[in-house]
Amino acid sequence: MAGRRNNRTGVGSHLRGGDAIIAARDLARLIQILVALISVAWFTGNLFIVYRAIGSVQMPRRLGDLEIVEAVPRRTLLAGAVLLGVVLGALLSLGTGDWWRHAVMASSPPHFGVPDGTALGRDAGYYVSLLPWYAALQNRTMILVLAATGVVSLLYAVIGSLRIRRGRVRASDYARAHVGVLLACLALVIAWGAVLDPAEVIGGLHGTVDQAALSVRVPGAAAVAGVAIVTVVVSLAWAWRDRPR
């Protein structure tokens, strides 16, 4: 009888462990799908805005000894913008399935009642639960915004809506508004990273924790955050009205 009870207990533990593995796998897939959908929507939306600024694209074509120039159909341009948005969004969402650990910890952060002993005064539970989740979100948001800003600026430069003349940026009203808002988003994400930086130093995300690192990075993070907020305002002002000087 005792042997049967032990066998049943072992089987039950095995089943519970298997259920936990399946739940973790499903959560990882769900997070990666959500991030992929957000990434695809982000890139596709920005590329659609660029698509609306394109008048027509002429493609040369040879027919025997003759060279014919044909206009690319608008539907082809739209399909290309959507396809590029899907590809970029899918590529930049890879690797986010591992976020399930951070998500589980952040959903119910522990409280140890042990402060970090610095001016931040955060509980030790913050550094093992919420901080890794915030850092992962900030890092991936930075990648998405930076990639979108680069791709959009390049496309506007190709169609002639964004150019540099005599050391000054010249842009059409449409391109300026779009790129200006993206630059403001980029500066805002940088400010977010600067706010998280002191806690990341204390949490050991930037290497060994010592007083020298804290004395330099904490005031430095505040300065970077301040400059980034000013950059947000300047970028939005440039997007609203062009003042090259």
Tab-separated table of C-alpha atoms in Angstrom:
chain	number	residue	atom	x	y	z
A	1	MET	CA	0.000	0.000	0.000
A	2	ALA	CA	2.791	2.387	0.878
A	3	GLY	CA	4.483	1.647	-2.423
A	4	ARG	CA	1.274	2.368	-4.324
A	5	ARG	CA	0.862	5.693	-2.503
A	6	ASN	CA	4.443	6.662	-3.365
A	7	ASN	CA	3.893	5.757	-6.988
A	8	ARG	CA	0.728	7.846	-7.146
A	9	THR	CA	2.467	10.755	-5.500
A	10	GLY	CA	5.322	10.534	-7.988
A	11	VAL	CA	2.941	10.447	-10.952
A	12	GLY	CA	1.012	13.443	-9.598
A	13	SER	CA	4.189	15.458	-9.110
A	14	HIS	CA	5.292	14.544	-12.611
A	15	LEU	CA	1.958	15.711	-14.059
A	16	ARG	CA	2.080	18.978	-12.135
A	17	GLY	CA	5.612	19.600	-13.392
A	18	GLY	CA	4.530	18.861	-16.952
A	19	ASP	CA	1.610	21.285	-16.647
A	20	ALA	CA	3.983	24.003	-15.466
A	21	ILE	CA	6.277	23.428	-18.457
A	22	ILE	CA	3.337	23.572	-20.861
A	23	ALA	CA	2.024	26.751	-19.227
A	24	ALA	CA	5.459	28.381	-19.468
A	25	ARG	CA	5.747	27.401	-23.128
A	26	ASP	CA	2.287	28.777	-23.921
A	27	LEU	CA	3.082	32.035	-22.105
A	28	ALA	CA	6.357	32.390	-24.036
A	29	ARG	CA	4.523	31.891	-27.334
A	30	LEU	CA	1.814	34.356	-26.341
A	31	ILE	CA	4.342	37.060	-25.417
A	32	GLN	CA	6.300	36.576	-28.630
A	33	ILE	CA	3.100	36.749	-30.704
A	34	LEU	CA	2.005	39.938	-28.942
A	35	VAL	CA	5.402	41.566	-29.432
A	36	ALA	CA	5.420	40.480	-33.083
A	37	LEU	CA	1.970	41.987	-33.669
A	38	ILE	CA	2.994	45.265	-32.039
A	39	SER	CA	6.249	45.366	-34.026
A	40	VAL	CA	4.524	44.621	-37.318
A	41	ALA	CA	1.842	47.238	-36.637
A	42	TRP	CA	4.532	49.788	-35.701
A	43	PHE	CA	6.615	49.325	-38.849
A	44	THR	CA	3.651	48.879	-41.183
A	45	GLY	CA	2.004	52.030	-39.858
A	46	ASN	CA	5.159	54.111	-40.321
A	47	LEU	CA	5.776	52.734	-43.806
A	48	PHE	CA	2.162	53.416	-44.758
A	49	ILE	CA	2.688	57.056	-43.773
A	50	VAL	CA	5.722	57.176	-46.078
A	51	TYR	CA	3.722	55.463	-48.824
A	52	ARG	CA	1.149	58.244	-48.713
A	53	ALA	CA	3.899	60.794	-49.377
A	54	ILE	CA	5.055	59.032	-52.551
A	55	GLY	CA	3.546	60.424	-55.717
A	56	SER	CA	4.705	57.975	-58.363
A	57	VAL	CA	7.746	55.795	-58.969
A	58	GLN	CA	9.118	55.435	-62.504
A	59	MET	CA	10.947	52.246	-63.426
A	60	PRO	CA	12.994	51.992	-66.676
A	61	ARG	CA	12.455	48.955	-68.847
A	62	ARG	CA	14.155	47.874	-72.066
A	63	LEU	CA	12.187	46.517	-75.006
A	64	GLY	CA	14.671	45.578	-77.688
A	65	ASP	CA	16.611	48.742	-78.525
A	66	LEU	CA	14.021	50.954	-76.859
A	67	GLU	CA	14.006	52.062	-73.212
A	68	ILE	CA	10.527	52.533	-71.788
A	69	VAL	CA	9.719	54.183	-68.472
A	70	GLU	CA	6.702	52.777	-66.682
A	71	ALA	CA	4.999	53.969	-63.516
A	72	VAL	CA	4.845	51.448	-60.683
A	73	PRO	CA	1.187	50.857	-59.699
A	74	ARG	CA	0.167	52.294	-56.333
A	75	ARG	CA	-1.099	48.914	-55.226
A	76	THR	CA	2.361	47.458	-55.777
A	77	LEU	CA	3.926	50.187	-53.647
A	78	LEU	CA	1.372	49.569	-50.901
A	79	ALA	CA	1.992	45.826	-50.991
A	80	GLY	CA	5.732	46.453	-50.797
A	81	ALA	CA	5.293	48.749	-47.780
A	82	VAL	CA	3.133	46.181	-45.981
A	83	LEU	CA	5.522	43.328	-46.804
A	84	LEU	CA	8.530	45.305	-45.600
A	85	GLY	CA	6.691	46.217	-42.392
A	86	VAL	CA	5.819	42.576	-41.724
A	87	VAL	CA	9.398	41.408	-42.358
A	88	LEU	CA	10.975	44.085	-40.162
A	89	GLY	CA	8.436	43.586	-37.390
A	90	ALA	CA	8.889	39.814	-37.393
A	91	LEU	CA	12.695	40.038	-37.381
A	92	LEU	CA	12.853	42.557	-34.537
A	93	SER	CA	10.471	40.532	-32.389
A	94	LEU	CA	12.711	37.468	-32.319
A	95	GLY	CA	14.012	36.410	-28.933
A	96	THR	CA	11.151	37.888	-26.920
A	97	GLY	CA	9.749	34.487	-26.002
A	98	ASP	CA	12.221	34.394	-23.083
A	99	TRP	CA	10.437	37.365	-21.538
A	100	TRP	CA	7.920	35.061	-19.869
A	101	ARG	CA	10.160	34.759	-16.803
A	102	HIS	CA	10.300	38.534	-16.382
A	103	ALA	CA	6.562	38.817	-16.980
A	104	VAL	CA	5.743	36.216	-14.314
A	105	MET	CA	8.022	37.878	-11.758
A	106	ALA	CA	6.713	41.359	-12.559
A	107	SER	CA	3.081	40.239	-12.273
A	108	SER	CA	3.541	39.565	-8.541
A	109	PRO	CA	6.754	41.266	-7.356
A	110	PRO	CA	8.050	40.049	-3.985
A	111	HIS	CA	8.683	42.403	-1.101
A	112	PHE	CA	11.655	41.449	1.074
A	113	GLY	CA	11.645	44.485	3.338
A	114	VAL	CA	15.334	45.071	2.593
A	115	PRO	CA	16.134	48.514	1.092
A	116	ASP	CA	19.030	48.883	-1.336
A	117	GLY	CA	20.926	51.226	0.984
A	118	THR	CA	21.153	54.054	-1.587
A	119	ALA	CA	19.284	57.281	-2.216
A	120	LEU	CA	16.778	55.359	-4.330
A	121	GLY	CA	15.620	53.383	-1.297
A	122	ARG	CA	14.001	50.607	-3.343
A	123	ASP	CA	13.200	47.209	-1.926
A	124	ALA	CA	15.378	44.303	-3.014
A	125	GLY	CA	12.328	42.698	-4.613
A	126	TYR	CA	12.233	45.488	-7.206
A	127	TYR	CA	15.632	44.457	-8.563
A	128	VAL	CA	14.732	40.805	-9.050
A	129	SER	CA	11.232	41.276	-10.474
A	130	LEU	CA	10.241	44.654	-11.925
A	131	LEU	CA	13.619	46.002	-13.056
A	132	PRO	CA	14.471	43.147	-15.503
A	133	TRP	CA	11.007	43.500	-17.049
A	134	TYR	CA	11.301	47.288	-17.430
A	135	ALA	CA	14.829	46.975	-18.828
A	136	ALA	CA	13.737	44.411	-21.429
A	137	LEU	CA	10.813	46.592	-22.525
A	138	GLN	CA	12.961	49.717	-22.747
A	139	ASN	CA	15.689	47.974	-24.716
A	140	ARG	CA	13.308	46.501	-27.296
A	141	THR	CA	11.378	49.774	-27.596
A	142	MET	CA	14.669	51.552	-28.273
A	143	ILE	CA	15.467	49.074	-31.055
A	144	LEU	CA	12.038	49.461	-32.658
A	145	VAL	CA	12.018	53.262	-32.552
A	146	LEU	CA	15.629	53.573	-33.720
A	147	ALA	CA	15.057	51.154	-36.613
A	148	ALA	CA	11.848	52.897	-37.683
A	149	THR	CA	13.531	56.314	-37.561
A	150	GLY	CA	16.421	55.087	-39.695
A	151	VAL	CA	14.252	53.325	-42.286
A	152	VAL	CA	11.764	56.185	-42.574
A	153	SER	CA	14.515	58.826	-42.869
A	154	LEU	CA	16.244	56.770	-45.558
A	155	LEU	CA	13.027	56.408	-47.572
A	156	TYR	CA	12.276	60.118	-47.356
A	157	ALA	CA	15.839	60.854	-48.489
A	158	VAL	CA	15.429	58.501	-51.463
A	159	ILE	CA	12.247	60.221	-52.664
A	160	GLY	CA	13.773	63.671	-52.098
A	161	SER	CA	11.549	64.777	-49.220
A	162	LEU	CA	14.473	64.895	-46.759
A	163	ARG	CA	17.908	66.253	-47.628
A	164	ILE	CA	20.818	68.202	-46.224
A	165	ARG	CA	21.892	71.449	-47.852
A	166	ARG	CA	24.716	73.659	-46.611
A	167	GLY	CA	24.795	71.804	-43.308
A	168	ARG	CA	21.059	72.232	-42.663
A	169	VAL	CA	18.263	69.710	-42.782
A	170	ARG	CA	15.651	70.516	-45.423
A	171	ALA	CA	12.424	68.529	-45.451
A	172	SER	CA	8.926	68.760	-46.807
A	173	ASP	CA	6.179	69.542	-44.300
A	174	TYR	CA	4.923	65.960	-44.482
A	175	ALA	CA	8.349	64.348	-43.952
A	176	ARG	CA	9.323	66.860	-41.262
A	177	ALA	CA	6.228	66.113	-39.193
A	178	HIS	CA	6.761	62.357	-39.444
A	179	VAL	CA	10.498	62.327	-38.744
A	180	GLY	CA	10.133	64.953	-36.009
A	181	VAL	CA	7.622	62.832	-34.112
A	182	LEU	CA	9.862	59.760	-34.468
A	183	LEU	CA	12.842	61.727	-33.136
A	184	ALA	CA	10.716	62.849	-30.193
A	185	CYS	CA	9.774	59.219	-29.517
A	186	LEU	CA	13.441	58.234	-29.682
A	187	ALA	CA	14.425	60.951	-27.214
A	188	LEU	CA	11.602	59.879	-24.911
A	189	VAL	CA	12.829	56.276	-24.910
A	190	ILE	CA	16.357	57.519	-24.144
A	191	ALA	CA	14.945	59.483	-21.191
A	192	TRP	CA	13.200	56.312	-20.013
A	193	GLY	CA	16.508	54.432	-20.152
A	194	ALA	CA	18.254	57.205	-18.226
A	195	VAL	CA	15.629	57.004	-15.485
A	196	LEU	CA	16.178	53.240	-15.204
A	197	ASP	CA	19.983	53.472	-15.344
A	198	PRO	CA	20.710	54.113	-11.611
A	199	ALA	CA	18.604	51.128	-10.620
A	200	GLU	CA	20.278	49.011	-13.303
A	201	VAL	CA	23.678	49.928	-11.835
A	202	ILE	CA	22.536	48.936	-8.353
A	203	GLY	CA	20.967	45.741	-9.690
A	204	GLY	CA	24.231	44.718	-11.347
A	205	LEU	CA	22.963	44.934	-14.933
A	206	HIS	CA	26.008	47.009	-15.916
A	207	GLY	CA	28.678	44.969	-14.187
A	208	THR	CA	30.133	45.057	-10.702
A	209	VAL	CA	28.406	47.474	-8.331
A	210	ASP	CA	30.683	49.963	-6.579
A	211	GLN	CA	30.396	53.423	-5.136
A	212	ALA	CA	32.466	54.979	-7.924
A	213	ALA	CA	29.990	53.787	-10.551
A	214	LEU	CA	27.060	55.087	-8.527
A	215	SER	CA	28.658	58.488	-7.927
A	216	VAL	CA	29.188	58.943	-11.662
A	217	ARG	CA	26.168	57.300	-13.271
A	218	VAL	CA	23.427	58.566	-10.977
A	219	PRO	CA	24.007	62.301	-11.659
A	220	GLY	CA	24.907	61.457	-15.253
A	221	ALA	CA	21.584	59.681	-15.733
A	222	ALA	CA	19.724	62.739	-14.446
A	223	ALA	CA	21.600	64.973	-16.918
A	224	VAL	CA	20.887	62.615	-19.826
A	225	ALA	CA	17.202	62.464	-18.904
A	226	GLY	CA	17.024	66.257	-18.790
A	227	VAL	CA	18.694	66.646	-22.187
A	228	ALA	CA	16.418	63.973	-23.644
A	229	ILE	CA	13.272	65.747	-22.432
A	230	VAL	CA	14.507	69.015	-23.968
A	231	THR	CA	15.166	67.102	-27.197
A	232	VAL	CA	11.583	65.809	-27.148
A	233	VAL	CA	10.277	69.368	-26.990
A	234	VAL	CA	12.664	70.594	-29.703
A	235	SER	CA	11.799	67.667	-32.006
A	236	LEU	CA	8.073	68.260	-31.634
A	237	ALA	CA	8.577	71.972	-32.246
A	238	TRP	CA	10.551	71.172	-35.425
A	239	ALA	CA	7.843	68.744	-36.532
A	240	TRP	CA	5.227	71.468	-36.032
A	241	ARG	CA	7.125	74.276	-37.737
A	242	ASP	CA	10.392	74.324	-39.666
A	243	ARG	CA	13.020	76.678	-38.243
A	244	PRO	CA	16.397	75.622	-39.702
A	245	ARG	CA	18.308	78.345	-37.842
